[in-house]
CSV table of C-alpha atoms in Angstrom, one decimal:
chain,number,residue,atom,x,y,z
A,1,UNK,CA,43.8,8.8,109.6
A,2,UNK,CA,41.0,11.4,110.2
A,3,UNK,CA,38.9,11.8,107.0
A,4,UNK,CA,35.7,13.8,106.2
A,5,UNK,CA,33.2,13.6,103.2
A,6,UNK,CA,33.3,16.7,100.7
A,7,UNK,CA,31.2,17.7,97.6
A,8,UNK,CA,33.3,18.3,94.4
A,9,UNK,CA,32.5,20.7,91.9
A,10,UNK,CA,30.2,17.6,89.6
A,11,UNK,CA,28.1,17.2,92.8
A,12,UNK,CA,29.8,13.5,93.6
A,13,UNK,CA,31.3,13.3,97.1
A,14,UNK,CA,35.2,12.8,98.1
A,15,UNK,CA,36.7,11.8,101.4
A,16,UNK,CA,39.5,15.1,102.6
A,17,UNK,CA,42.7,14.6,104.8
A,18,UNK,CA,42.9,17.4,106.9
A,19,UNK,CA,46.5,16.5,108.4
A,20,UNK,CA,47.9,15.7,104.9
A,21,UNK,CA,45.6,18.6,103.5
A,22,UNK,CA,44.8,16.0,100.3
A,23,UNK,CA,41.6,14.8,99.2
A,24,UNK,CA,41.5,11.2,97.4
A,25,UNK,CA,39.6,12.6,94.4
A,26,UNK,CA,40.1,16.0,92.7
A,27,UNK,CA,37.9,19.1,93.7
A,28,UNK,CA,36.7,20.0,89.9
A,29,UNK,CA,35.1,16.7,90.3
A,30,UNK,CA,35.5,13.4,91.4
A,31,UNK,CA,33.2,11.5,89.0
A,32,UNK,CA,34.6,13.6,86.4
A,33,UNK,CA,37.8,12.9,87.1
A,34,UNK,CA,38.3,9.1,87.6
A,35,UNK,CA,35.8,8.8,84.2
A,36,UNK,CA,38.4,10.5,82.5
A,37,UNK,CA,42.0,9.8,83.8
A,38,UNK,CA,41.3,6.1,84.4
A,39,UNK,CA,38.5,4.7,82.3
A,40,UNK,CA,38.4,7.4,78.8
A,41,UNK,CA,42.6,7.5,78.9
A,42,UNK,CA,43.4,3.7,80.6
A,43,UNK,CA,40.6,0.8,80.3
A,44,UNK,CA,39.1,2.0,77.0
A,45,UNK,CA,42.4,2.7,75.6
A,46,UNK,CA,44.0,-0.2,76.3
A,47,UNK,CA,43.5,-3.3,73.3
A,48,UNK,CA,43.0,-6.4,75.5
A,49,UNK,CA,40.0,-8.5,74.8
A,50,UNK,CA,40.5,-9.9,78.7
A,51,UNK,CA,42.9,-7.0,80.6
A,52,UNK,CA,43.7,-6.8,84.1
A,53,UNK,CA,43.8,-4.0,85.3
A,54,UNK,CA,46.0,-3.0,88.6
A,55,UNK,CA,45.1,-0.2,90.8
A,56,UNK,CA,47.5,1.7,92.9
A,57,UNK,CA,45.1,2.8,95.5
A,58,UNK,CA,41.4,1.3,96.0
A,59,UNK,CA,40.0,4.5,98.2
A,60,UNK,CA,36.5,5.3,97.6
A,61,UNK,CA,35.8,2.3,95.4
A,62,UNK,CA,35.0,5.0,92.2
A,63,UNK,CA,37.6,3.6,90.0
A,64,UNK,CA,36.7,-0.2,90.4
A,65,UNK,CA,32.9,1.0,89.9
A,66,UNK,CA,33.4,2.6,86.7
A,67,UNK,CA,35.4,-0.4,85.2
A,68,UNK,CA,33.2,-2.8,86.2
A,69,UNK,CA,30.2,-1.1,84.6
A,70,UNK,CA,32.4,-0.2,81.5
A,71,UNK,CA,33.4,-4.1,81.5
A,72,UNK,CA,29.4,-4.8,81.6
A,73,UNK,CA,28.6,-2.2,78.3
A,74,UNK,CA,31.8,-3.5,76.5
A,75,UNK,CA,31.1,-7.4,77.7
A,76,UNK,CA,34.5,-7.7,78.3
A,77,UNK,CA,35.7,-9.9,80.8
A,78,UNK,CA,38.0,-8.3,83.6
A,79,UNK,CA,40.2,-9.1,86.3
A,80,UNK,CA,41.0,-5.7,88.7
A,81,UNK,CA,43.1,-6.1,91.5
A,82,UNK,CA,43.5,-2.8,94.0
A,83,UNK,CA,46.6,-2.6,96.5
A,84,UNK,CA,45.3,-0.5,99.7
A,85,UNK,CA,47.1,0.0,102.8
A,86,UNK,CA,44.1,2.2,104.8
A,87,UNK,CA,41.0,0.8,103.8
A,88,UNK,CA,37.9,3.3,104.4
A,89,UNK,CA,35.3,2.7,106.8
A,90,UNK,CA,32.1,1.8,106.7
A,91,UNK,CA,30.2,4.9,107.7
A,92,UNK,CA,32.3,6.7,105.0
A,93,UNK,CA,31.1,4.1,102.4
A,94,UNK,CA,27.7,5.1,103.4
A,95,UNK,CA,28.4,9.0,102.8
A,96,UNK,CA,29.3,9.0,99.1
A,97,UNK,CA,27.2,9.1,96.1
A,98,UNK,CA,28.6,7.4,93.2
A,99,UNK,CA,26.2,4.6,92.8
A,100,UNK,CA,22.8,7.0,93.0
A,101,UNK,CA,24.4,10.1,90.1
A,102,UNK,CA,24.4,6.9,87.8
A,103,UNK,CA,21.9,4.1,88.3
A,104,UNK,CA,20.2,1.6,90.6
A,105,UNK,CA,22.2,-0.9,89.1
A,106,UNK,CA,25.8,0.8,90.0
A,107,UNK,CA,24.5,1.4,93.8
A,108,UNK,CA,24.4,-2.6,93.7
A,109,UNK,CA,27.5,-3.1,92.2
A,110,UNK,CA,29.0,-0.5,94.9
A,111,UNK,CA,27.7,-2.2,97.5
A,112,UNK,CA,29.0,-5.5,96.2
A,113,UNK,CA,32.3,-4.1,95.9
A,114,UNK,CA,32.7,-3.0,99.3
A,115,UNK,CA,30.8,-6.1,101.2
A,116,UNK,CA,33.2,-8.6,99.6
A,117,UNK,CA,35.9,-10.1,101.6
A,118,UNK,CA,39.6,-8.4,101.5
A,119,UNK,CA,42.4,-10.6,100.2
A,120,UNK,CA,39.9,-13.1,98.5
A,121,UNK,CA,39.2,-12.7,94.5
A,122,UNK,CA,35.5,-11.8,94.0
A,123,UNK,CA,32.8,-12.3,90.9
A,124,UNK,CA,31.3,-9.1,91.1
A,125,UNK,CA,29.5,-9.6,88.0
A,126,UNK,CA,29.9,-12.2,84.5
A,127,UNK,CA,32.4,-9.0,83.5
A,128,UNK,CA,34.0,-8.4,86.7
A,129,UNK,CA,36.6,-9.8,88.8
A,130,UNK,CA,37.7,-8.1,92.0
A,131,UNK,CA,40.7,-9.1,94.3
A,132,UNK,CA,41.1,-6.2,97.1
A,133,UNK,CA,44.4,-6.4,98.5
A,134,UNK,CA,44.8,-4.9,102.4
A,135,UNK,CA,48.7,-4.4,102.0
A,136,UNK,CA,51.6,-1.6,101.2
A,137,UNK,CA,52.5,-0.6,97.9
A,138,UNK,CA,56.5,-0.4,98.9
A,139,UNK,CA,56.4,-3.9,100.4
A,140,UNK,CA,54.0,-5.5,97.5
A,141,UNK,CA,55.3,-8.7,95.8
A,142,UNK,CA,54.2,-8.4,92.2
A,143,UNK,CA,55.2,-11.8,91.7
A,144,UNK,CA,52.1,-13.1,93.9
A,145,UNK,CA,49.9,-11.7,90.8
A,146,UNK,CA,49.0,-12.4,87.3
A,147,UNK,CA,50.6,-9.7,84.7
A,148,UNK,CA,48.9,-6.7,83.6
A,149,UNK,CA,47.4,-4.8,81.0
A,150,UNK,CA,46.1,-1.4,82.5
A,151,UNK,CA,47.4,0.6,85.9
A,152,UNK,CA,45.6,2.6,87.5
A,153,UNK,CA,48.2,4.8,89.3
A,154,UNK,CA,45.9,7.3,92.0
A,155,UNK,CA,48.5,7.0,95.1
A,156,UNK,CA,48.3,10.4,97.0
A,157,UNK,CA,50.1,13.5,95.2
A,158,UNK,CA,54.1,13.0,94.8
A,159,UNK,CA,54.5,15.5,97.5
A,160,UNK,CA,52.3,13.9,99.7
A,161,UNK,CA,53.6,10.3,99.5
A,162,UNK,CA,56.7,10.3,97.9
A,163,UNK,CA,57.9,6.7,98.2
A,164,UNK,CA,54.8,5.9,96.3
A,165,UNK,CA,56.3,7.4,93.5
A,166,UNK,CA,60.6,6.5,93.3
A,167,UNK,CA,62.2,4.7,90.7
A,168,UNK,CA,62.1,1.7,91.9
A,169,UNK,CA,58.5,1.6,92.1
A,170,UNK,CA,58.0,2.2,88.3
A,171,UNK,CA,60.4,-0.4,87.5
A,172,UNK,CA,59.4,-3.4,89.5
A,173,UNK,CA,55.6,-2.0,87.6
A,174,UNK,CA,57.3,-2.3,84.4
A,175,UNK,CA,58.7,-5.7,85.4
A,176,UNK,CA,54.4,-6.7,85.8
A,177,UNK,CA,53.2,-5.2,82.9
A,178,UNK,CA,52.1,-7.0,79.8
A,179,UNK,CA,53.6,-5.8,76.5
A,180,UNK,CA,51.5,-3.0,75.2
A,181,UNK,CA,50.2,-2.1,79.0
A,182,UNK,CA,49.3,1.0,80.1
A,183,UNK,CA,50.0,3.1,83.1
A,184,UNK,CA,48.3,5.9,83.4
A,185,UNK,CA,48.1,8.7,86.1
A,186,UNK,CA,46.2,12.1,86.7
A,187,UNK,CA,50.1,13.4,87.7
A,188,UNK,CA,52.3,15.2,84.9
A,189,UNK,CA,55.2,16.4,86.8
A,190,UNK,CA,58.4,16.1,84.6
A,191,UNK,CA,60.2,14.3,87.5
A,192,UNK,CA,57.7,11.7,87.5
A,193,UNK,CA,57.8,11.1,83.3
A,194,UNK,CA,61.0,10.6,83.7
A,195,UNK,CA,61.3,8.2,86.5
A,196,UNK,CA,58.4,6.4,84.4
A,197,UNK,CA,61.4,6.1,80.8
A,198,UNK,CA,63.9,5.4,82.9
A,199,UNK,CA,62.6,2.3,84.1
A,200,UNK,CA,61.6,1.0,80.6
A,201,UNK,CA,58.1,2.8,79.5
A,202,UNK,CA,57.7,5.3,76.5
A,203,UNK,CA,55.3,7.8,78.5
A,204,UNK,CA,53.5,10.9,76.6
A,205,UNK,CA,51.5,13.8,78.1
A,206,UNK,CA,47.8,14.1,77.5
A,207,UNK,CA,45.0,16.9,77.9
A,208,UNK,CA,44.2,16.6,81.8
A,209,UNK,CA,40.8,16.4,82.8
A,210,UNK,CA,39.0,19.6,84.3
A,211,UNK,CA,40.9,22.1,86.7
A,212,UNK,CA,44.0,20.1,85.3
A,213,UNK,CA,46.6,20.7,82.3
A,214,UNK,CA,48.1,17.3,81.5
A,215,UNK,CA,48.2,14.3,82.6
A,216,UNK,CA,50.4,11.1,81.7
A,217,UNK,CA,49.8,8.0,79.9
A,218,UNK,CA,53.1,5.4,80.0
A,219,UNK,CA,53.6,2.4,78.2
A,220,UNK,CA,55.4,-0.7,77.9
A,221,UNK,CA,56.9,-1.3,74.4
């Protein structure tokens, strides 16, 4: 899968798919974006004193890095687990920014989460938990993991990968979920809320982040 490094609108760097014409982070900002969708709508919303969080998607590492400094500040231990079927390369690991537009100390954790082993559960730090799992979303047994509390949902754009996004997807999500988890997702199609109620979440709409409407927030009740 060709890839190439781009600058988004915030000045932190995304990879670009040229033959799927997709980038893994959106254009108004990548930073900007995974701050708000994932960590501002998901991890901070969620309740849990010790959540796991599930993320559909590991790609640049952004997501993971923001939780596991948000776990530091809120000293709240946290288990993340990220499904990933094309892991990233090295040299592309090298090209983006992330870790230097915060602090020293989030270039280290960056660094630590992309040199730990695939497939093996990590202590990134006294907060932080990573299990990186090389494997495909659509074949994924949910049973081989602990239940949830928070899901990150950042596959590609429904019209770019829509078997990441079917019915039976959602439900065999629902089935992993914790009462009172979240899933949330920088998508708002209507197709996609209600694929998300029909398989057993309440879902509402919420303020996007920049260059975006909405975006959706499910729940299990």
């Amino acid at each position: 899968m060709q890839r190439k490094i781009i600058t988004t609108e915030d000045g932190s760097k995304t990879l670009f798919i040229p033959g799927m014409n997709e980038q893994y982070h959106s254009v108004n900002g990548a930073l900007t974006e995974s701050e708000y969708v994932y960590i501002d709508k998901g991890y901070r919303h969620n309740q849990s004193p010790k959540p796991v969080v599930l993320e559909i998607g590991f790609g640049t590492g952004l997501n993971a890095l923001l939780t596991a400094i948000e776990a530091e500040n809120e000293k709240r231990k946290t288990t993340y687990i990220s499904l990933e079927k094309y892991p990233i390369e090295q040299t592309e690991i090298e090209g983006l920014n992330y870790g230097s537009l915060i602090s020293k100390h989030a270039e280290e954790l960056f660094a630590a989460l992309h040199t730990c082993e695939w497939n093996l559960k990590t202590q990134i730090s006294p907060y932080f938990d990573l299990l990186k799992l090389k494997t495909d979303l659509t074949q994924f047994s949910f049973d081989t993991i602990p239940s949830v509390d928070v899901i990150y949902f950042d596959a590609f754009g429904p019209d770019k990968q829509p078997e990441m996004w079917n019915e039976e997807i959602f439900r065999k999500l629902f089935r992993s979920c914790n009462p009172g988890a979240n899933l949330v997702t920088y998508s708002a199609k209507g197709e996609i809320r209600r694929r998300m109620e029909r398989s057993g979440y309440t879902s509402e709409r919420l303020p996007g982040p920049p260059g975006k409407r909405q975006m959706l927030r499910a729940t299990r009740p």
